[in-house]
Tab-separated table of C-alpha atoms in Angstrom:
chain	number	residue	atom	x	y	z
I	27	MET	CA	3.545	18.852	2.683
I	28	LEU	CA	0.504	18.206	4.809
I	29	LYS	CA	0.917	14.982	6.749
I	30	ARG	CA	-2.375	13.558	7.812
I	31	HIS	CA	-2.949	10.599	10.098
I	32	PHE	CA	-6.213	8.790	9.428
I	33	MET	CA	-7.404	6.994	12.543
I	34	ALA	CA	-7.023	3.225	12.396
I	35	LEU	CA	-10.088	1.446	11.143
I	36	ALA	CA	-12.044	4.651	10.701
I	37	SER	CA	-15.640	4.151	9.718
I	38	VAL	CA	-16.420	4.013	6.021
I	39	ALA	CA	-19.644	5.874	5.348
I	40	GLY	CA	-22.192	4.980	2.732
I	41	LEU	CA	-21.000	1.487	1.866
I	42	ALA	CA	-23.393	-1.297	1.049
I	43	LEU	CA	-21.871	-4.502	2.406
I	44	GLY	CA	-22.482	-8.030	1.247
I	45	ALA	CA	-22.588	-7.425	-2.496
I	46	GLY	CA	-23.941	-10.022	-4.818
I	47	VAL	CA	-22.628	-10.983	-8.214
I	48	ALA	CA	-25.234	-9.331	-10.396
I	49	GLY	CA	-24.445	-8.884	-14.071
I	50	ALA	CA	-23.646	-5.525	-15.574
I	51	GLN	CA	-27.176	-5.327	-17.024
I	52	ASP	CA	-28.433	-4.791	-13.468
I	53	ALA	CA	-26.053	-1.902	-12.780
I	54	PRO	CA	-27.237	1.713	-12.599
I	55	ALA	CA	-26.307	4.132	-15.369
I	56	PRO	CA	-23.731	4.645	-16.734
I	57	LEU	CA	-22.465	1.183	-15.786
I	58	ASP	CA	-25.487	-0.423	-17.420
I	59	ASN	CA	-23.512	0.210	-20.624
I	60	PRO	CA	-19.982	-0.353	-19.308
I	61	GLU	CA	-18.427	-0.546	-22.757
I	62	ASP	CA	-19.045	3.202	-23.000
I	63	VAL	CA	-17.249	3.914	-19.700
I	64	THR	CA	-13.491	4.539	-19.486
I	65	ILE	CA	-11.440	4.898	-16.337
I	66	ALA	CA	-7.761	5.739	-15.956
I	67	LEU	CA	-5.178	4.594	-13.433
I	68	VAL	CA	-2.484	7.258	-13.040
I	69	ARG	CA	0.504	5.747	-11.211
I	70	TYR	CA	3.453	7.283	-9.391
I	71	LEU	CA	5.031	4.086	-7.996
I	72	SER	CA	5.099	0.889	-10.024
I	73	THR	CA	8.346	-0.906	-9.087
I	74	GLY	CA	7.981	-4.036	-6.982
I	75	ASP	CA	5.613	-6.931	-6.421
I	76	PHE	CA	3.144	-4.877	-4.386
I	77	PHE	CA	2.436	-2.509	-7.267
I	78	GLN	CA	2.219	-5.303	-9.816
I	79	ALA	CA	-0.380	-7.025	-7.650
I	80	TYR	CA	-2.254	-3.738	-7.119
I	81	LEU	CA	-2.398	-3.228	-10.897
I	82	SER	CA	-3.678	-6.793	-11.302
I	83	GLY	CA	-6.507	-6.038	-8.872
I	84	VAL	CA	-7.435	-2.862	-10.743
I	85	GLU	CA	-7.446	-4.784	-14.034
I	86	THR	CA	-9.545	-7.702	-12.789
I	87	GLN	CA	-12.193	-5.513	-11.129
I	88	ALA	CA	-12.368	-3.241	-14.181
I	89	ALA	CA	-12.827	-6.341	-16.354
I	90	ALA	CA	-15.572	-7.648	-14.043
I	91	LEU	CA	-17.408	-4.336	-14.416
I	92	GLY	CA	-16.823	-4.378	-18.175
I	93	VAL	CA	-15.328	-0.870	-18.318
I	94	ASN	CA	-12.366	0.270	-20.389
I	95	LEU	CA	-9.136	0.856	-18.457
I	96	ARG	CA	-6.235	3.116	-19.406
I	97	VAL	CA	-3.023	2.772	-17.365
I	98	LEU	CA	-0.670	5.773	-17.265
I	99	ASP	CA	2.638	5.170	-15.458
I	100	SER	CA	4.867	8.103	-14.483
I	101	ARG	CA	7.609	5.919	-12.915
I	102	GLN	CA	8.142	8.240	-9.947
I	103	ASP	CA	8.224	11.429	-12.022
I	104	ALA	CA	5.955	13.809	-10.106
I	105	ALA	CA	5.641	16.365	-12.906
I	106	LEU	CA	4.892	13.641	-15.448
I	107	GLN	CA	2.198	12.189	-13.182
I	108	ALA	CA	0.463	15.577	-13.071
I	109	ASP	CA	0.712	15.774	-16.873
I	110	MET	CA	-0.812	12.301	-17.111
I	111	VAL	CA	-3.853	13.466	-15.157
I	112	GLU	CA	-4.169	16.201	-17.798
I	113	GLN	CA	-3.875	13.524	-20.504
I	114	ALA	CA	-6.673	11.541	-18.877
I	115	ILE	CA	-8.849	14.666	-18.768
I	116	ALA	CA	-8.141	15.306	-22.454
I	117	LEU	CA	-9.060	11.714	-23.280
I	118	GLY	CA	-12.473	12.330	-21.734
I	119	VAL	CA	-12.314	9.510	-19.205
I	120	ASP	CA	-15.208	9.098	-16.796
I	121	GLY	CA	-13.118	8.324	-13.727
I	122	ILE	CA	-9.514	8.473	-12.502
I	123	ILE	CA	-7.643	6.525	-9.834
I	124	ILE	CA	-4.574	8.430	-8.644
I	125	GLN	CA	-2.138	5.882	-7.204
I	126	HIS	CA	0.511	7.352	-4.897
I	127	GLY	CA	2.308	10.595	-5.655
I	128	LEU	CA	3.188	13.882	-3.972
I	129	THR	CA	0.633	16.295	-2.576
I	130	GLU	CA	2.296	19.360	-4.039
I	131	SER	CA	2.298	17.957	-7.582
I	132	MET	CA	-1.098	16.246	-7.524
I	133	ARG	CA	-3.274	18.727	-5.619
I	134	GLU	CA	-4.005	21.059	-8.535
I	135	ALA	CA	-4.109	18.294	-11.149
I	136	ALA	CA	-6.688	16.387	-9.124
I	137	GLN	CA	-8.783	19.533	-8.703
I	138	ARG	CA	-8.746	20.129	-12.457
I	139	ALA	CA	-10.111	16.615	-12.986
I	140	VAL	CA	-12.900	17.280	-10.493
I	141	ASP	CA	-13.646	20.621	-12.186
I	142	ALA	CA	-13.948	18.752	-15.500
I	143	GLY	CA	-16.708	16.592	-14.001
I	144	ILE	CA	-14.535	13.483	-13.692
I	145	LYS	CA	-14.930	11.237	-10.649
I	146	VAL	CA	-11.635	10.731	-8.826
I	147	VAL	CA	-10.358	8.487	-6.026
I	148	ALA	CA	-6.833	8.544	-4.585
I	149	PHE	CA	-4.873	5.592	-3.229
I	150	ASP	CA	-2.139	6.462	-0.743
I	151	VAL	CA	-1.740	10.076	-1.823
I	152	ASN	CA	-3.261	13.009	0.024
I	153	VAL	CA	-4.574	15.410	-2.620
I	154	GLU	CA	-6.250	17.596	0.025
I	155	ASN	CA	-9.639	17.494	-1.681
I	156	ASP	CA	-12.894	16.684	0.104
I	157	ALA	CA	-14.463	15.590	-3.201
I	158	ILE	CA	-11.906	12.798	-3.603
I	159	PRO	CA	-12.192	9.674	-1.404
I	160	GLN	CA	-8.960	8.302	0.029
I	161	ILE	CA	-8.333	4.575	-0.475
I	162	GLU	CA	-5.907	3.287	2.142
I	163	GLN	CA	-4.713	0.289	4.095
I	164	SER	CA	-4.903	2.000	7.482
I	165	ASP	CA	-1.216	2.778	7.132
I	166	TYR	CA	-0.929	3.953	10.729
I	167	LEU	CA	-2.152	0.547	11.891
I	168	LEU	CA	0.276	-1.216	9.532
I	169	GLY	CA	3.125	0.554	11.271
I	170	LYS	CA	1.709	0.144	14.767
I	171	LEU	CA	1.086	-3.605	14.484
I	172	ALA	CA	4.579	-4.221	13.082
I	173	LEU	CA	6.167	-2.260	15.916
I	174	GLU	CA	4.075	-4.026	18.553
I	175	GLN	CA	5.418	-7.324	17.210
I	176	ALA	CA	8.959	-5.935	17.315
I	177	ILE	CA	8.512	-5.103	21.000
I	178	LYS	CA	6.936	-8.502	21.668
I	179	ASP	CA	9.947	-10.222	20.095
I	180	ASN	CA	12.725	-7.940	21.341
I	181	GLY	CA	11.472	-6.205	24.476
I	182	ASP	CA	11.048	-2.453	24.881
I	183	SER	CA	14.751	-1.560	24.844
I	184	PHE	CA	16.794	-1.886	21.672
I	185	SER	CA	18.874	0.013	19.140
I	186	ALA	CA	16.988	0.414	15.884
I	187	GLY	CA	17.499	1.285	12.270
I	188	TYR	CA	14.645	2.970	10.432
I	189	VAL	CA	13.829	3.387	6.744
I	190	TYR	CA	11.743	6.451	5.865
I	191	VAL	CA	11.206	8.754	2.893
I	192	PRO	CA	9.086	11.778	3.916
I	193	GLY	CA	6.411	13.259	1.686
I	194	ILE	CA	4.839	9.948	0.639
I	195	ALA	CA	1.412	9.710	2.299
I	196	PRO	CA	1.501	6.019	3.401
I	197	LEU	CA	5.050	6.359	4.731
I	198	ASP	CA	4.115	9.560	6.563
I	199	ARG	CA	1.208	7.761	8.254
I	200	ARG	CA	3.442	4.827	9.237
I	201	HIS	CA	5.979	7.338	10.532
I	202	VAL	CA	3.388	8.594	13.043
I	203	ALA	CA	3.321	5.096	14.581
I	204	TRP	CA	7.140	5.025	14.777
I	205	GLU	CA	7.307	8.361	16.572
I	206	GLU	CA	4.553	7.322	19.000
I	207	VAL	CA	6.255	4.013	19.838
I	208	LYS	CA	9.599	5.737	20.443
I	209	ALA	CA	7.934	8.327	22.680
I	210	ALA	CA	6.206	5.604	24.699
I	211	ASN	CA	9.338	3.427	25.045
I	212	SER	CA	12.398	5.380	26.145
I	213	GLY	CA	14.601	2.294	25.772
I	214	ILE	CA	14.109	2.277	21.993
I	215	THR	CA	16.754	4.414	20.301
I	216	GLU	CA	16.905	5.310	16.630
I	217	ALA	CA	20.556	4.659	15.813
I	218	ALA	CA	20.270	5.235	12.062
I	219	ARG	CA	17.710	6.572	9.595
I	220	ILE	CA	17.998	5.775	5.904
I	221	GLY	CA	15.691	5.700	2.922
I	222	THR	CA	15.419	6.333	-0.804
I	223	LEU	CA	12.922	5.687	-3.601
I	224	ASP	CA	15.629	5.599	-6.252
I	225	ASN	CA	15.280	2.628	-8.598
I	226	PRO	CA	15.816	-0.220	-8.060
I	227	ILE	CA	14.388	0.561	-4.634
I	228	ALA	CA	15.549	-2.608	-2.826
I	229	ASN	CA	19.126	-2.349	-4.059
I	230	ALA	CA	19.359	1.389	-3.440
I	231	ASN	CA	18.240	0.890	0.158
I	232	ALA	CA	20.560	-2.104	0.559
I	233	ASN	CA	23.485	0.228	-0.087
I	234	GLN	CA	22.308	2.627	2.618
I	235	ALA	CA	21.452	-0.179	5.064
I	236	ARG	CA	24.894	-1.721	4.624
I	237	ALA	CA	26.554	1.552	5.619
I	238	ALA	CA	24.175	2.022	8.558
I	239	LEU	CA	24.806	-1.481	9.923
I	240	GLN	CA	28.558	-1.146	9.561
I	241	ALA	CA	28.527	2.202	11.378
I	242	ASN	CA	26.106	0.960	14.076
I	243	PRO	CA	26.856	-2.712	14.847
I	244	GLY	CA	24.564	-2.579	17.889
I	245	ILE	CA	21.398	-2.330	15.757
I	246	SER	CA	19.229	-5.331	16.588
I	247	VAL	CA	15.917	-4.194	15.020
I	248	PHE	CA	15.254	-2.547	11.657
I	249	PHE	CA	11.840	-0.990	11.043
I	250	ALA	CA	11.405	-0.937	7.258
I	251	PRO	CA	7.695	-0.169	6.687
I	252	TYR	CA	7.542	-1.014	2.963
I	253	ASN	CA	8.451	-4.398	1.540
I	254	GLU	CA	10.988	-3.050	-0.960
I	255	PHE	CA	12.724	-1.309	1.970
I	256	ALA	CA	12.718	-4.587	3.913
I	257	LYS	CA	14.224	-6.437	0.957
I	258	GLY	CA	17.031	-3.893	0.879
I	259	VAL	CA	17.776	-4.250	4.582
I	260	LYS	CA	17.730	-8.044	4.259
I	261	ILE	CA	20.188	-7.912	1.353
I	262	ALA	CA	22.552	-5.834	3.481
I	263	ALA	CA	22.168	-8.058	6.554
I	264	ASP	CA	22.843	-11.186	4.486
I	265	GLU	CA	25.907	-9.661	2.843
I	266	LEU	CA	27.331	-8.566	6.199
I	267	GLY	CA	26.551	-11.908	7.854
I	268	VAL	CA	24.450	-10.350	10.639
I	269	SER	CA	21.064	-11.883	9.814
I	270	THR	CA	20.988	-13.929	13.012
I	271	ASN	CA	21.777	-10.859	15.120
I	272	MET	CA	18.954	-8.595	14.002
I	273	SER	CA	15.254	-8.613	13.105
I	274	ILE	CA	13.382	-6.776	10.338
I	275	TYR	CA	9.760	-5.609	10.639
I	276	SER	CA	7.909	-4.291	7.639
I	277	ALA	CA	4.655	-3.539	5.846
I	278	ASP	CA	3.201	-5.142	2.688
I	279	ILE	CA	3.754	-8.627	1.315
I	280	SER	CA	4.087	-10.596	-1.918
I	281	THR	CA	4.934	-14.145	-2.951
I	282	ALA	CA	8.584	-13.125	-3.320
I	283	ASP	CA	8.526	-11.631	0.190
I	284	ILE	CA	7.123	-14.860	1.616
I	285	ALA	CA	10.069	-16.776	0.144
I	286	LEU	CA	12.536	-14.272	1.618
I	287	MET	CA	10.910	-14.409	5.059
I	288	ARG	CA	11.054	-18.220	5.026
I	289	GLU	CA	14.722	-18.513	4.072
I	290	ALA	CA	16.943	-20.192	6.656
I	291	ASP	CA	18.115	-17.651	9.270
I	292	SER	CA	16.122	-14.880	7.600
I	293	ALA	CA	16.161	-11.643	9.600
I	294	TRP	CA	12.721	-10.683	8.209
I	295	LYS	CA	10.545	-11.641	11.177
I	296	ALA	CA	7.147	-10.037	10.495
I	297	THR	CA	5.166	-7.823	8.181
I	298	VAL	CA	1.707	-6.267	8.303
I	299	ALA	CA	-0.248	-6.199	5.087
I	300	THR	CA	-3.355	-6.317	3.022
I	301	ASN	CA	-3.525	-8.116	-0.295
I	302	PRO	CA	-2.516	-5.413	-2.779
I	303	ALA	CA	-4.720	-7.012	-5.430
I	304	VAL	CA	-7.705	-6.600	-3.105
I	305	VAL	CA	-6.766	-2.945	-2.537
I	306	GLY	CA	-6.712	-2.489	-6.318
I	307	GLU	CA	-10.174	-4.035	-6.586
I	308	VAL	CA	-11.475	-1.777	-3.820
I	309	SER	CA	-10.066	1.289	-5.598
I	310	VAL	CA	-12.057	0.460	-8.736
I	311	ARG	CA	-15.212	-0.372	-6.781
I	312	ALA	CA	-15.086	2.926	-4.891
I	313	LEU	CA	-14.758	4.754	-8.209
I	314	ALA	CA	-17.642	2.717	-9.657
I	315	LEU	CA	-19.881	3.769	-6.773
I	316	MET	CA	-19.093	7.400	-7.528
I	317	LEU	CA	-19.824	6.905	-11.232
I	318	VAL	CA	-23.388	5.794	-10.438
I	319	GLY	CA	-23.920	8.619	-7.949
I	320	GLU	CA	-23.298	6.689	-4.732
I	321	ASP	CA	-20.968	7.785	-1.929
I	322	PRO	CA	-18.143	5.412	-0.953
I	323	GLY	CA	-17.212	7.652	1.983
I	324	ALA	CA	-14.338	10.044	2.490
I	325	SER	CA	-11.980	7.320	3.733
I	326	VAL	CA	-12.227	3.808	2.285
I	327	ILE	CA	-10.082	1.532	4.423
I	328	VAL	CA	-8.938	-2.041	3.815
I	329	PRO	CA	-7.957	-3.504	7.230
I	330	PRO	CA	-4.443	-5.007	7.502
I	331	THR	CA	-3.253	-8.238	9.131
I	332	LEU	CA	-0.069	-9.170	11.002
I	333	ILE	CA	1.908	-11.949	9.289
I	334	THR	CA	4.842	-13.460	11.166
I	335	GLN	CA	7.685	-15.597	9.930
I	336	SER	CA	6.616	-18.321	12.351
I	337	PHE	CA	3.053	-18.302	10.955
I	338	LEU	CA	4.379	-18.728	7.428
I	339	ASN	CA	6.654	-21.579	8.469
I	340	ASP	CA	4.121	-23.327	10.699
I	341	ASN	CA	1.531	-23.325	7.900
I	342	ASN	CA	4.013	-24.033	5.068
I	343	ILE	CA	2.809	-20.956	3.198
I	344	ARG	CA	4.635	-20.585	-0.110
I	345	ASN	CA	2.705	-17.894	-1.963
I	346	MET	CA	-0.153	-15.407	-1.777
I	347	GLU	CA	-2.660	-18.109	-2.718
I	348	ASP	CA	-1.636	-20.206	0.295
I	349	LEU	CA	-1.831	-17.113	2.469
I	350	GLY	CA	-5.353	-16.416	1.238
I	351	VAL	CA	-6.446	-19.905	2.236
I	352	LYS	CA	-5.088	-19.485	5.766
I	353	MET	CA	-6.145	-15.816	6.002
I	354	PRO	CA	-9.469	-15.418	4.153
I	355	GLN	CA	-9.320	-11.625	4.462
I	356	PHE	CA	-6.547	-11.740	1.875
I	357	GLN	CA	-8.933	-13.083	-0.753
I	358	HIS	CA	-11.536	-10.357	-0.445
I	359	ALA	CA	-12.540	-7.292	1.570
I	360	ASP	CA	-16.180	-6.378	2.172
I	361	VAL	CA	-15.440	-2.753	1.357
I	362	ALA	CA	-16.942	-0.431	-1.311
I	363	MET	CA	-19.555	-2.929	-2.461
I	364	ALA	CA	-23.157	-2.870	-3.682
I	365	ASP	CA	-25.740	-5.488	-4.638
I	366	TRP	CA	-25.403	-4.657	-8.334
I	367	MET	CA	-21.586	-4.795	-8.289
I	368	PRO	CA	-20.030	-7.681	-10.264
I	369	LEU	CA	-16.885	-9.044	-8.621
I	370	PRO	CA	-13.834	-10.758	-10.136
I	371	ALA	CA	-14.078	-14.525	-10.454
I	372	ARG	CA	-12.263	-16.453	-7.708
């Protein structure tokens, strides 16, 4: 599978920033009659708070535009996800959001949608198609910022555990940061590598993390660059009673994650994230721009933010709403916008 590393904070071409809140009657065709427009969200991953929040963002932005939304969920079945793209084509949808998946299973399906005249965007899956914009969180930067915090907290010499499943575009991009940091810091050793996307993801990874920690008691840092991975490592650390002897660094965040990070003696020290609901909104907006003949750019990036355990505790942050108040970028991203674009109510 092709593993591509998009440069952090790459420029997003063709975006009109500073959108207003114009009504749908001001939108260009076909969104001037949004009730006649149908879009589909074709999902590969759906387990966990991140994906629930992402879906919520897709739903609220679709509702703000007034378009019809069909959600097709393959539950990590790559062949079924490809079939669902075919279902969306057969339904005659106007646009498709492909959310996660595998390049080898989605490449041809995505091309067939394009050939059928359907506008397509892809979130965190590389479909190797120049006609399909990539929506992403700057996954390389998510990994890099988390690892920089790990070095800040633990120095540049430690034994590490690492959670990685190859072939998933966002994890592959975060993996680039891990390999770069190891190459630049000879004192960092990878003592154990684990990782699975078997459901339930957190519990499946907890089983692997438990074995890794028992076999490698010197591990003091665990890089788990997906919040369900981090939950699994935390479960294992808590069960083994080693939470005060190690630190977990991750990507993504949810209200449940905030509670876990703020538990007494929690090993989960930092994460780097965007608001998944905002990423969902951006995915729909990028597709809407394509539907009216505008260009959202080849790479539509929502910048991430470092969130530390100490920041959450110092500001008594209990949920994503609190986090949005203290970090306004979590409430909205000025990405893939236009003056005619209606936004969800806040």
